[in-house]
Amino acid sequence: MKKLSVFMLLSCVSLLTACSQITILNPKSTTGKEQAYLIWFSLAIMLIVLIVVFILFVWFVLKYRHTKNRPEHVATEDTGNKTLELTYTIIPIILLIILAIPTVNITLDQSPSTEAAKDQNGTKVEVTAKQFAWDFKHANGKKEINELVIPESEPIVLKLKSADVVHSFWVPELAGKVDTYPNKTLTYVIKNPEKGTYQGKCAEFCGTNHADMTFEVKVVSKENYQKYLEQS
């Protein structure tokens, strides 16, 4: 009993240590909402498949279960059933096509570009990842470390690069992970962020102080963003 209590206590502690203020499925931008849609849509399709398989499993177990009235009963063996075979072949293909269409469209639209100066309207910010901090440089030359201030309700064009090793830019409530590389600039667009304060981090192990490589994103009104740029 004592061992069980210790095990349960350690399990609870382990779960609590994994707790974080970062929430993935609480999107606060058009980009994040599109990514969340793909997650929920794929889960819905998988749930449909799971329910069908579970129902068939229970049905076969009950139908062909062993009973005292038929101890020697052996089910009839079918050598082939084209209708059935076509059904369980075509339906998965249809489901995959249904899932693939929005997945391909959204993925291609959101994929980062290797162009260093992509022709994209919106607020442009240069992001440089380094061990172990994030440098943000705005269009007027204003720089910040570990704090990104951006305006709401317009495209945010991030030019991502690394000063040393591979890092990964991640603000779960605004967008998915985007790796940054030395000697390469990736342009990534976050569409229409909502006003608020969000936590970001490096999602790629990059060294001994990787856990400290966090930053804060503040989405403010367009008027407050202009005032921010004008501050010394």
XYZ file of C-alpha atoms in Angstrom:
232
model
C 0.000 0.000 0.000
C 2.834 2.345 0.864
C 4.555 1.650 -2.455
C 1.301 2.368 -4.298
C 0.914 5.713 -2.507
C 4.477 6.706 -3.380
C 3.920 5.721 -7.005
C 0.709 7.785 -7.211
C 2.434 10.773 -5.603
C 5.333 10.621 -8.046
C 2.904 10.293 -10.946
C 1.021 13.399 -9.830
C 4.249 15.346 -9.445
C 5.348 14.275 -12.933
C 2.061 15.447 -14.418
C 2.248 18.775 -12.612
C 5.783 19.416 -13.802
C 4.499 19.149 -17.357
C 1.881 21.839 -16.756
C 2.379 25.076 -18.637
C 0.529 28.268 -19.501
C 1.117 27.476 -23.166
C -2.011 26.074 -24.803
C -1.844 24.595 -28.282
C -5.518 24.244 -29.225
C -6.512 27.780 -28.270
C -5.662 29.618 -31.509
C -5.539 33.410 -31.490
C -4.746 34.048 -35.154
C -6.074 33.019 -38.544
C -2.933 30.913 -39.048
C -3.428 29.122 -35.726
C -7.127 28.544 -36.390
C -6.368 26.922 -39.742
C -3.856 24.600 -38.091
C -6.293 23.771 -35.266
C -8.976 23.018 -37.864
C -6.720 20.408 -39.466
C -6.095 18.785 -36.077
C -9.789 18.581 -35.147
C -10.796 17.532 -38.684
C -8.296 14.657 -38.751
C -9.347 13.594 -35.244
C -13.001 13.533 -36.370
C -12.181 11.265 -39.314
C -10.101 8.957 -37.119
C -12.921 8.851 -34.571
C -15.388 7.761 -37.269
C -13.034 4.948 -38.300
C -12.520 3.937 -34.668
C -16.257 3.780 -33.979
C -16.932 1.667 -37.082
C -14.097 -0.748 -36.244
C -15.231 -1.031 -32.618
C -18.853 -1.730 -33.630
C -17.756 -4.422 -36.093
C -15.460 -5.948 -33.470
C -18.242 -6.197 -30.868
C -20.684 -7.519 -33.449
C -18.343 -10.330 -34.572
C -17.478 -11.242 -30.989
C -21.154 -11.577 -30.081
C -22.215 -13.279 -33.297
C -19.515 -15.940 -33.314
C -19.034 -16.437 -29.589
C -18.791 -19.936 -28.175
C -21.997 -21.262 -26.573
C -23.104 -24.561 -25.067
C -25.708 -24.981 -27.807
C -23.106 -25.030 -30.577
C -19.805 -26.279 -29.157
C -18.675 -27.694 -32.484
C -20.015 -24.901 -34.680
C -17.598 -23.568 -37.294
C -18.457 -20.477 -39.284
C -18.707 -20.783 -43.066
C -15.499 -19.822 -44.795
C -15.852 -17.399 -47.685
C -13.181 -17.511 -50.366
C -13.959 -14.029 -51.686
C -16.476 -11.214 -51.636
C -15.830 -8.525 -54.240
C -18.461 -6.167 -52.844
C -16.966 -6.312 -49.362
C -13.397 -6.068 -50.621
C -14.191 -3.021 -52.756
C -16.032 -1.413 -49.854
C -13.179 -1.606 -47.344
C -10.711 -0.522 -50.033
C -12.593 2.420 -51.518
C -13.904 3.961 -48.279
C -10.404 4.515 -46.755
C -9.246 6.044 -50.055
C -12.198 8.453 -50.005
C -11.459 9.397 -46.378
C -7.801 10.040 -47.210
C -8.790 12.267 -50.146
C -11.206 14.207 -47.935
C -8.424 14.736 -45.387
C -5.753 15.473 -47.984
C -7.552 18.334 -49.756
C -7.622 20.858 -46.843
C -4.305 19.562 -45.504
C -2.452 20.212 -48.763
C -4.129 23.585 -49.305
C -3.394 24.914 -45.814
C 0.103 23.421 -45.649
C 1.160 24.900 -48.980
C -0.324 28.277 -48.047
C 1.427 28.377 -44.659
C 4.760 26.817 -45.551
C 7.719 29.165 -44.945
C 9.449 30.493 -48.028
C 13.195 30.326 -48.630
C 13.077 33.771 -50.178
C 14.944 36.182 -47.916
C 12.793 39.141 -49.005
C 9.383 37.764 -49.857
C 7.035 40.293 -51.468
C 4.365 40.199 -48.790
C 2.288 43.030 -47.415
C 2.171 43.368 -43.660
C 4.340 44.146 -40.661
C 7.866 42.894 -41.268
C 10.102 41.741 -38.414
C 13.547 40.149 -38.625
C 13.924 37.306 -36.124
C 17.372 35.993 -35.226
C 17.678 32.941 -32.997
C 20.898 32.419 -31.069
C 22.156 30.537 -28.059
C 20.187 31.343 -25.947
C 17.968 34.290 -26.854
C 15.775 35.770 -29.577
C 16.581 39.052 -31.318
C 13.727 40.957 -32.959
C 14.350 43.831 -35.388
C 11.485 45.922 -36.737
C 11.316 47.697 -40.097
C 12.407 51.050 -38.606
C 15.477 49.448 -36.989
C 14.055 49.129 -33.461
C 15.463 46.059 -31.690
C 14.327 43.984 -28.736
C 15.584 40.830 -27.037
C 13.086 38.113 -26.060
C 10.114 40.416 -26.611
C 8.133 40.708 -29.833
C 5.549 43.472 -30.152
C 3.265 43.303 -33.208
C -0.022 44.895 -34.326
C -3.308 43.043 -34.354
C -5.447 42.051 -37.340
C -2.838 42.171 -40.101
C -0.232 39.821 -41.606
C 2.994 39.573 -39.602
C 5.876 38.775 -41.953
C 8.696 37.144 -39.997
C 12.132 36.739 -41.551
C 13.608 33.904 -39.531
C 17.283 32.989 -39.327
C 19.792 31.511 -36.883
C 23.109 32.953 -35.748
C 24.580 29.581 -34.757
C 22.724 26.244 -34.623
C 19.271 25.036 -35.646
C 16.498 26.527 -33.517
C 12.705 26.389 -33.821
C 10.401 29.414 -33.540
C 7.148 28.483 -31.812
C 4.243 30.525 -30.454
C 1.585 27.812 -29.944
C -1.424 30.144 -29.790
C -0.412 32.026 -32.937
C 1.361 29.553 -35.229
C 3.123 26.219 -35.538
C 6.833 25.482 -35.259
C 9.241 26.851 -37.851
C 12.892 25.780 -37.798
C 15.583 28.418 -38.232
C 18.908 27.650 -39.919
C 22.332 29.294 -40.100
C 23.044 31.082 -43.399
C 19.424 30.791 -44.527
C 16.443 33.131 -44.127
C 12.905 31.769 -44.059
C 9.904 34.032 -44.464
C 6.901 32.967 -42.406
C 3.571 34.796 -42.210
C 1.265 34.833 -39.193
C -2.129 36.058 -40.340
C -4.318 38.357 -38.245
C -3.148 37.818 -34.650
C -5.592 38.797 -31.912
C -4.740 41.272 -29.189
C -3.121 39.643 -26.158
C 0.113 38.396 -24.633
C 1.461 34.992 -25.643
C 4.399 32.813 -24.688
C 6.904 31.589 -27.262
C 9.863 29.277 -27.059
C 12.516 27.396 -28.965
C 11.090 23.984 -29.845
C 14.406 22.458 -30.968
C 17.021 21.338 -28.439
C 19.888 23.720 -29.057
C 22.255 23.412 -26.096
C 22.618 23.409 -22.339
C 20.383 26.448 -21.726
C 17.714 25.477 -24.257
C 14.967 25.607 -21.598
C 15.712 29.296 -20.979
C 15.240 30.230 -24.628
C 11.755 31.688 -24.256
C 10.214 34.957 -25.374
C 7.010 36.956 -25.051
C 4.753 38.126 -27.861
C 2.567 41.172 -27.272
C -0.154 41.830 -29.826
C -1.374 45.403 -29.494
C -3.555 47.813 -31.444
C -2.104 49.395 -34.571
C -2.015 52.790 -32.837
C -0.083 51.392 -29.860
C 2.285 49.583 -32.203
C 3.164 52.857 -33.945
C 3.753 54.466 -30.543
C 5.970 51.498 -29.611
C 8.088 51.963 -32.737
C 8.543 55.648 -31.956
C 9.796 54.977 -28.432
C 13.555 55.170 -28.006
